[in-house]
Short mmCIF file of C-alpha atoms in Angstrom, two decimals:
data_model
loop_
_atom_site.label_atom_id
_atom_site.label_comp_id
_atom_site.label_asym_id
_atom_site.label_seq_id
_atom_site.Cartn_x
_atom_site.Cartn_y
_atom_site.Cartn_z
CA MET A 851 0.58 -0.35 0.06
CA ILE A 852 2.47 2.12 0.75
CA ARG A 853 4.67 1.42 -2.53
CA PHE A 854 1.69 2.13 -4.27
CA VAL A 855 1.20 5.00 -2.61
CA ARG A 856 4.73 7.03 -2.94
CA THR A 857 4.81 5.13 -6.92
CA PHE A 858 2.09 7.80 -7.75
CA LEU A 859 2.97 10.04 -5.76
CA HIS A 860 6.73 10.56 -7.23
CA PHE A 861 3.80 9.92 -10.67
CA TRP A 862 2.60 12.64 -10.64
CA SER A 863 5.14 15.03 -8.78
CA ASP A 864 7.39 14.00 -12.15
CA PHE A 865 3.95 14.89 -14.55
CA LEU A 866 3.70 18.39 -13.17
CA ILE A 867 6.98 19.28 -11.45
CA GLY A 868 9.38 16.89 -13.74
CA ASP A 869 13.28 18.51 -13.33
CA ARG A 870 12.19 21.81 -13.05
CA LEU A 871 10.26 23.06 -9.99
CA GLU A 872 10.46 26.44 -11.18
CA LEU A 873 8.27 26.19 -13.43
CA PHE A 874 5.87 24.83 -11.81
CA ILE A 875 6.23 27.91 -8.17
CA GLY A 876 6.24 30.35 -10.77
CA PRO A 877 3.42 30.42 -12.38
CA ILE A 878 1.16 29.69 -8.95
CA VAL A 879 3.06 32.73 -7.49
CA ALA A 880 2.31 34.09 -11.22
CA LEU A 881 -2.18 34.07 -10.05
CA ALA A 882 -1.44 33.86 -6.53
CA GLY A 883 -0.17 38.33 -7.41
CA ALA A 884 -2.43 39.00 -9.63
CA ALA A 885 -5.22 37.68 -7.27
CA ILE A 886 -4.39 39.55 -5.15
CA LEU A 887 -4.34 43.04 -7.90
CA VAL A 888 -7.41 41.91 -9.06
CA ARG A 889 -8.90 42.26 -5.30
CA ALA A 890 -7.26 45.80 -4.86
CA GLY A 891 -9.23 47.12 -8.28
CA LEU A 892 -6.64 47.24 -10.75
CA SER A 893 -7.61 47.11 -13.92
CA GLY A 894 -7.66 43.62 -16.56
CA ALA A 895 -5.80 44.86 -18.69
CA LEU A 896 -3.42 45.66 -16.89
CA VAL A 897 -3.13 42.83 -13.97
CA GLY A 898 -3.00 40.45 -17.73
CA ALA A 899 0.01 42.16 -18.74
CA GLY A 900 1.76 41.48 -15.73
CA LEU A 901 0.16 38.28 -15.03
CA PHE A 902 1.38 37.37 -18.90
CA ALA A 903 5.46 39.09 -18.31
CA THR A 904 5.57 37.00 -14.97
CA VAL A 905 5.16 33.61 -17.01
CA ALA A 906 7.16 34.61 -19.82
CA LEU A 907 9.89 35.49 -16.97
CA VAL A 908 9.36 32.18 -14.88
CA GLY A 909 10.02 30.46 -18.38
CA ALA A 910 13.34 32.96 -19.06
CA ILE A 911 14.72 31.90 -15.59
CA SER A 912 14.49 28.81 -17.00
CA LEU A 913 15.94 28.00 -19.62
CA ALA A 914 18.65 30.58 -18.14
CA LEU A 915 19.63 27.49 -14.78
CA ALA A 916 18.82 24.87 -17.89
CA THR A 917 21.41 26.56 -19.93
CA ARG A 918 24.08 27.91 -17.63
CA MET B 533 -16.47 26.91 -36.83
CA SER B 534 -15.43 28.79 -33.29
CA SER B 535 -12.04 30.06 -33.75
CA VAL B 536 -11.38 28.68 -29.58
CA ALA B 537 -12.68 25.45 -31.04
CA PHE B 538 -10.95 24.87 -34.54
CA VAL B 539 -7.20 26.34 -31.65
CA THR B 540 -9.40 23.64 -29.38
CA ILE B 541 -8.97 20.90 -31.88
CA LEU B 542 -5.77 21.93 -33.43
CA SER B 543 -3.58 21.56 -28.97
CA ALA B 544 -5.41 18.61 -28.55
CA PHE B 545 -4.24 17.21 -32.65
CA LEU B 546 -0.75 17.79 -32.19
CA ALA B 547 -0.19 16.68 -28.11
CA SER B 548 -2.45 13.70 -29.13
CA ALA B 549 -0.15 12.73 -31.96
CA VAL B 550 2.86 13.61 -29.49
CA GLU B 551 2.19 11.18 -27.56
CA PHE B 552 1.37 8.96 -29.82
CA VAL B 553 4.99 8.68 -31.92
CA GLU B 554 6.11 7.58 -28.75
CA ALA B 555 3.13 5.02 -27.51
CA VAL B 556 3.61 4.08 -31.07
CA THR B 557 7.71 3.13 -30.52
CA ILE B 558 7.03 1.44 -27.29
CA VAL B 559 4.52 -0.67 -28.99
CA LEU B 560 6.33 -1.61 -31.67
CA ALA B 561 9.19 -2.50 -29.64
CA VAL B 562 7.43 -4.25 -27.82
CA GLY B 563 5.43 -6.19 -30.49
CA VAL B 564 8.45 -6.61 -33.00
CA THR B 565 11.29 -8.09 -29.84
CA ARG B 566 8.78 -10.16 -28.27
CA GLN B 567 4.44 -11.08 -28.51
CA TRP B 568 2.16 -9.37 -31.35
CA ARG B 569 -0.67 -10.92 -29.76
CA SER B 570 0.22 -10.01 -25.62
CA THR B 571 1.27 -6.58 -26.93
CA LEU B 572 -2.23 -5.52 -28.80
CA ILE B 573 -4.02 -7.28 -25.52
CA GLY B 574 -1.61 -5.11 -23.25
CA VAL B 575 -2.76 -1.56 -26.14
CA ALA B 576 -6.03 -2.80 -25.88
CA ALA B 577 -6.37 -3.45 -21.85
CA ALA B 578 -4.88 0.38 -22.08
CA VAL B 579 -6.69 1.71 -24.28
CA VAL B 580 -10.38 1.16 -21.95
CA THR B 581 -8.46 1.96 -19.18
CA LEU B 582 -7.78 5.26 -20.47
CA ALA B 583 -11.14 5.45 -22.10
CA ILE B 584 -12.93 4.81 -18.40
CA LEU B 585 -10.56 7.37 -17.24
CA MET B 586 -11.58 10.53 -19.96
CA ALA B 587 -15.27 9.66 -19.58
CA VAL B 588 -15.53 9.36 -15.27
CA PHE B 589 -12.75 12.64 -14.65
CA GLY B 590 -14.44 14.02 -17.90
CA SER B 591 -17.51 14.27 -17.51
CA ALA B 592 -17.06 14.55 -13.63
CA LEU B 593 -14.80 18.16 -14.24
CA ILE B 594 -17.86 19.63 -16.78
CA LEU B 595 -20.81 18.24 -14.01
CA PHE B 596 -19.87 19.20 -10.69
CA VAL B 597 -17.05 22.28 -10.77
CA PRO B 598 -17.82 25.85 -11.29
CA ILE B 599 -16.65 27.24 -14.33
CA GLY B 600 -14.71 29.37 -12.26
CA VAL B 601 -12.65 27.46 -10.08
CA LEU B 602 -12.12 25.28 -13.01
CA ARG B 603 -10.37 27.14 -15.09
CA LEU B 604 -8.36 28.38 -12.32
CA VAL B 605 -6.74 24.98 -11.54
CA VAL B 606 -6.67 23.92 -15.08
CA GLY B 607 -5.63 26.63 -16.85
CA ALA B 608 -2.53 27.21 -13.68
CA PHE B 609 -2.02 23.29 -14.21
CA LEU B 610 -1.63 24.37 -18.25
CA VAL B 611 1.06 26.65 -18.34
CA ILE B 612 2.48 24.97 -15.48
CA TYR B 613 3.03 21.73 -18.43
CA GLY B 614 3.00 23.86 -21.54
CA LEU B 615 5.99 25.87 -19.75
CA GLN B 616 7.40 22.53 -19.92
CA TRP B 617 7.00 21.21 -23.44
CA LEU B 618 7.98 24.93 -24.58
CA THR B 619 11.27 25.83 -22.02
CA LYS B 620 12.14 22.19 -23.32
CA ALA B 621 11.06 22.20 -26.67
CA VAL B 622 14.05 25.88 -27.24
CA LEU B 623 16.53 24.24 -26.06
CA ARG B 624 16.59 21.78 -28.25
CA ALA B 625 15.50 24.37 -31.46
CA ALA B 626 18.09 26.03 -30.06
CA GLY B 627 21.09 22.64 -29.71
CA ALA B 628 21.35 22.80 -26.29
CA LYS B 629 19.19 19.82 -25.79
CA GLY B 630 19.69 16.57 -27.42
CA LYS B 631 16.23 16.21 -29.83
CA HIS B 632 14.41 13.40 -29.48
CA ASP B 633 14.65 10.35 -31.81
CA GLU B 634 12.69 7.41 -31.63
CA ALA B 635 14.45 5.01 -33.79
CA ALA B 636 17.21 5.34 -31.48
CA ILE B 637 14.40 5.11 -28.04
CA PHE B 638 13.37 1.65 -30.10
CA ALA B 639 16.96 0.92 -30.57
CA ALA B 640 17.18 1.54 -26.84
CA GLU B 641 13.95 -0.32 -26.28
CA VAL B 642 14.86 -3.37 -28.63
CA ALA B 643 17.89 -3.85 -27.01
CA GLU B 644 16.48 -4.06 -23.41
CA LEU B 645 13.56 -6.93 -24.02
CA THR B 646 16.86 -8.37 -26.41
CA ALA B 647 19.18 -8.60 -23.69
CA GLY B 648 16.46 -9.66 -21.79
CA LEU B 649 15.18 -12.62 -23.41
CA THR B 650 19.04 -13.71 -22.26
CA HIS B 651 17.76 -14.05 -18.77
CA GLU B 652 14.15 -15.01 -19.86
CA PRO B 653 12.25 -18.54 -20.69
CA PRO B 654 12.05 -17.84 -24.55
CA VAL B 655 9.07 -15.92 -25.82
CA ALA B 656 5.53 -17.90 -25.75
CA THR B 657 4.49 -18.31 -29.40
CA SER B 658 0.69 -19.20 -28.03
CA GLY B 659 -0.78 -18.00 -25.04
CA MET B 660 0.30 -15.09 -23.16
CA ASP B 661 3.97 -13.05 -22.34
CA TRP B 662 3.28 -11.23 -19.58
CA ILE B 663 6.18 -8.81 -20.32
CA SER B 664 4.47 -7.71 -24.25
CA PHE B 665 1.05 -7.32 -21.89
CA THR B 666 2.96 -5.20 -18.95
CA VAL B 667 5.65 -2.63 -21.08
CA ALA B 668 3.05 -2.58 -23.99
CA PHE B 669 0.25 -1.95 -21.28
CA LYS B 670 1.81 0.63 -19.00
CA GLY B 671 4.25 2.35 -22.48
CA VAL B 672 0.36 3.10 -23.29
CA LEU B 673 -1.68 4.31 -20.37
CA LEU B 674 1.31 6.25 -19.53
CA GLU B 675 1.86 8.13 -22.48
CA GLY B 676 -2.11 7.90 -22.63
CA LEU B 677 -2.90 10.14 -19.42
CA GLU B 678 -0.11 13.03 -20.62
CA VAL B 679 -2.64 13.13 -23.88
CA ALA B 680 -5.85 12.20 -21.37
CA PHE B 681 -4.73 14.79 -19.11
CA ILE B 682 -4.99 17.37 -22.10
CA VAL B 683 -7.94 16.82 -23.67
CA VAL B 684 -10.26 16.71 -20.60
CA THR B 685 -8.94 19.56 -19.19
CA PHE B 686 -8.06 21.88 -22.45
CA GLY B 687 -12.05 20.78 -23.54
CA ALA B 688 -13.18 20.52 -19.90
CA SER B 689 -11.87 24.81 -19.19
CA ALA B 690 -12.87 26.16 -22.97
CA ASN B 691 -16.58 23.97 -22.72
CA LEU B 692 -15.38 22.21 -25.32
CA LEU B 693 -14.68 18.96 -24.67
CA GLY B 694 -16.04 17.36 -27.92
CA PRO B 695 -13.91 19.13 -29.92
CA ALA B 696 -11.11 18.41 -26.83
CA VAL B 697 -11.69 15.05 -27.86
CA LEU B 698 -12.14 14.55 -31.19
CA GLY B 699 -8.99 16.50 -32.55
CA ALA B 700 -7.47 13.33 -30.34
CA VAL B 701 -8.84 10.70 -31.49
CA LEU B 702 -7.66 12.49 -34.82
CA ALA B 703 -4.30 12.41 -34.22
CA GLY B 704 -4.75 9.04 -33.02
CA LEU B 705 -6.05 7.36 -36.07
CA LEU B 706 -3.02 8.67 -38.25
CA VAL B 707 -0.05 8.25 -36.84
CA VAL B 708 -1.39 4.16 -35.95
CA ALA B 709 -2.17 4.16 -39.57
CA ILE B 710 1.12 5.39 -40.34
CA ALA B 711 2.74 2.92 -38.61
CA VAL B 712 0.47 0.07 -39.68
CA VAL B 713 1.78 1.23 -42.87
CA VAL B 714 5.95 1.81 -42.21
CA HIS B 715 5.89 -1.02 -40.58
CA ARG B 716 8.61 1.45 -37.39
CA PRO B 717 9.53 3.74 -36.03
CA LEU B 718 8.17 7.66 -36.61
CA ALA B 719 11.64 9.43 -37.52
CA ARG B 720 10.42 12.13 -39.37
CA VAL B 721 7.37 13.02 -37.08
CA PRO B 722 8.53 17.11 -37.00
CA GLU B 723 8.39 16.21 -32.62
CA ASN B 724 9.80 18.59 -31.62
CA ALA B 725 8.48 21.66 -33.94
CA MET B 726 5.42 19.58 -32.38
CA LYS B 727 6.07 20.65 -29.41
CA PHE B 728 7.11 24.18 -29.75
CA VAL B 729 3.77 25.27 -30.42
CA VAL B 730 2.28 22.83 -28.01
CA GLY B 731 3.92 25.01 -25.68
CA VAL B 732 3.51 28.24 -27.37
CA MET B 733 -1.29 26.98 -27.14
CA LEU B 734 -0.58 25.05 -23.83
CA THR B 735 0.74 27.99 -21.64
CA GLY B 736 -1.62 31.21 -23.49
CA PHE B 737 -4.59 29.61 -22.91
CA GLY B 738 -3.66 28.41 -19.01
CA THR B 739 -2.88 32.08 -18.33
CA PHE B 740 -5.53 33.60 -20.15
CA TRP B 741 -8.33 30.88 -18.31
CA SER B 742 -6.60 31.14 -14.71
CA GLY B 743 -5.91 35.11 -15.42
CA GLU B 744 -10.56 34.97 -16.33
CA GLY B 745 -9.65 32.21 -13.13
CA VAL B 746 -8.24 35.03 -10.81
CA GLY B 747 -11.23 37.62 -11.39
CA ILE B 748 -9.07 38.62 -14.34
CA ALA B 749 -12.08 40.82 -17.15
CA TRP B 750 -8.65 40.46 -20.88
CA PRO B 751 -9.63 43.12 -23.24
CA GLY B 752 -10.77 41.78 -25.52
CA ASP B 753 -12.29 39.12 -23.93
CA ASP B 754 -11.35 36.20 -26.62
CA LEU B 755 -9.77 38.26 -28.09
CA ALA B 756 -6.58 38.33 -25.76
CA ILE B 757 -5.54 34.32 -26.32
CA LEU B 758 -4.83 35.81 -30.15
CA LEU B 759 -2.24 38.43 -28.42
CA LEU B 760 -0.90 36.10 -26.21
CA LEU B 761 -0.64 33.56 -27.86
CA ALA B 762 1.11 36.01 -30.31
CA GLY B 763 3.85 36.96 -27.15
CA TYR B 764 4.23 34.23 -26.00
CA LEU B 765 6.09 32.84 -29.89
CA LEU B 766 7.41 35.61 -30.73
CA LEU B 767 9.44 35.61 -26.50
CA ALA B 768 9.73 31.62 -27.31
CA LEU B 769 11.45 32.35 -31.09
CA LEU B 770 13.97 35.31 -29.14
CA GLY B 771 15.36 32.77 -26.61
CA VAL B 772 16.09 30.45 -29.06
CA TRP B 773 17.71 33.28 -30.73
CA ILE B 774 19.67 34.18 -27.73
CA ILE B 775 20.45 31.01 -26.81
CA ARG B 776 22.54 30.37 -29.51
CA THR B 777 23.44 33.62 -30.22
CA LEU B 778 25.25 33.10 -27.23
CA ALA B 779 26.31 30.36 -27.03
CA ARG B 780 28.29 31.52 -30.61
CA ARG B 781 30.00 33.14 -28.50
CA PRO B 782 33.93 32.59 -29.01
CA SER B 783 34.50 33.69 -25.14
CA ARG B 784 32.81 30.34 -24.38
CA PRO B 785 34.26 27.02 -24.21
CA ASN B 786 33.21 25.22 -27.68
CA VAL B 787 30.41 22.32 -25.48
CA PRO B 788 28.65 20.25 -28.12
CA ALA B 789 25.23 20.02 -28.51
CA GLY B 790 23.35 18.41 -25.68
CA ALA B 791 26.25 17.89 -23.89
CA GLY B 792 24.56 18.12 -19.77
CA ILE B 793 21.23 18.83 -20.63
CA PRO B 794 19.80 14.97 -20.79
CA PRO B 795 18.25 14.12 -23.54
CA SER B 796 13.79 14.05 -22.10
#
């Protein structure tokens, strides 16, 4: 049973996180920031542009780390 | 047909085609080296399992989860998954990571299975060969789960599960038909280019839906998707150009392409 749970968790962590933790955490942090800014009353265009820029930045950081 | 429905079919088709090519490579390797009957039973068992999973989870997602929550959670997963595909595709396109080579994977699978034959009893000509069954079942199920994940989440978020499933089915039929005709691994499929396009699509749609999920009112509504897709595509191409340019700089030591970064 423990082996099954361990294999199950390993599969999903490999599936969603893989070998790049920043690609898992980055978008979640970006979305949390976007949610806070929307609640604060910022315009959709501004928050949307910020979300796009942050996701792109996460990708750029991951590429920089991979090619170090 | 709306542009979103078309893009949903295209995304599901491309993403599924990539995974189907990988699954077909495993199935061919097992069938050629061991026993076709047990291999095909393994494939059928995996397909039935996947169909049940898709029907249950697809329906449950659409019927029981509010669309706002669905778009936030699924959108976030699509961004994460899309970025993983896109960054790998950028690295491969820039020559910083070894390209996915189905012919090499096929040769490695055959070598591994052939080596196994020397340690185990010979394959039975009739009856079940459980190694063929297990390897084929596992290969098709794991690759198929990735397809199911993309198709169900993508289709459910856009409320277009039918078109998403259609795209995946068309890809499956096409890849299997080609494999039956050529009877060897599909080495000429432009897998990296397809992963590049799918990575852009998943990231773009994921950003849009997760943004809607946290309350962003995108200017221009669905038109914002096109802007996001164009933006990610341009930045990804820019990334390829920057990595290639930096790799060519004379001050850096001459590192062979793909060194240090294992292909996956």
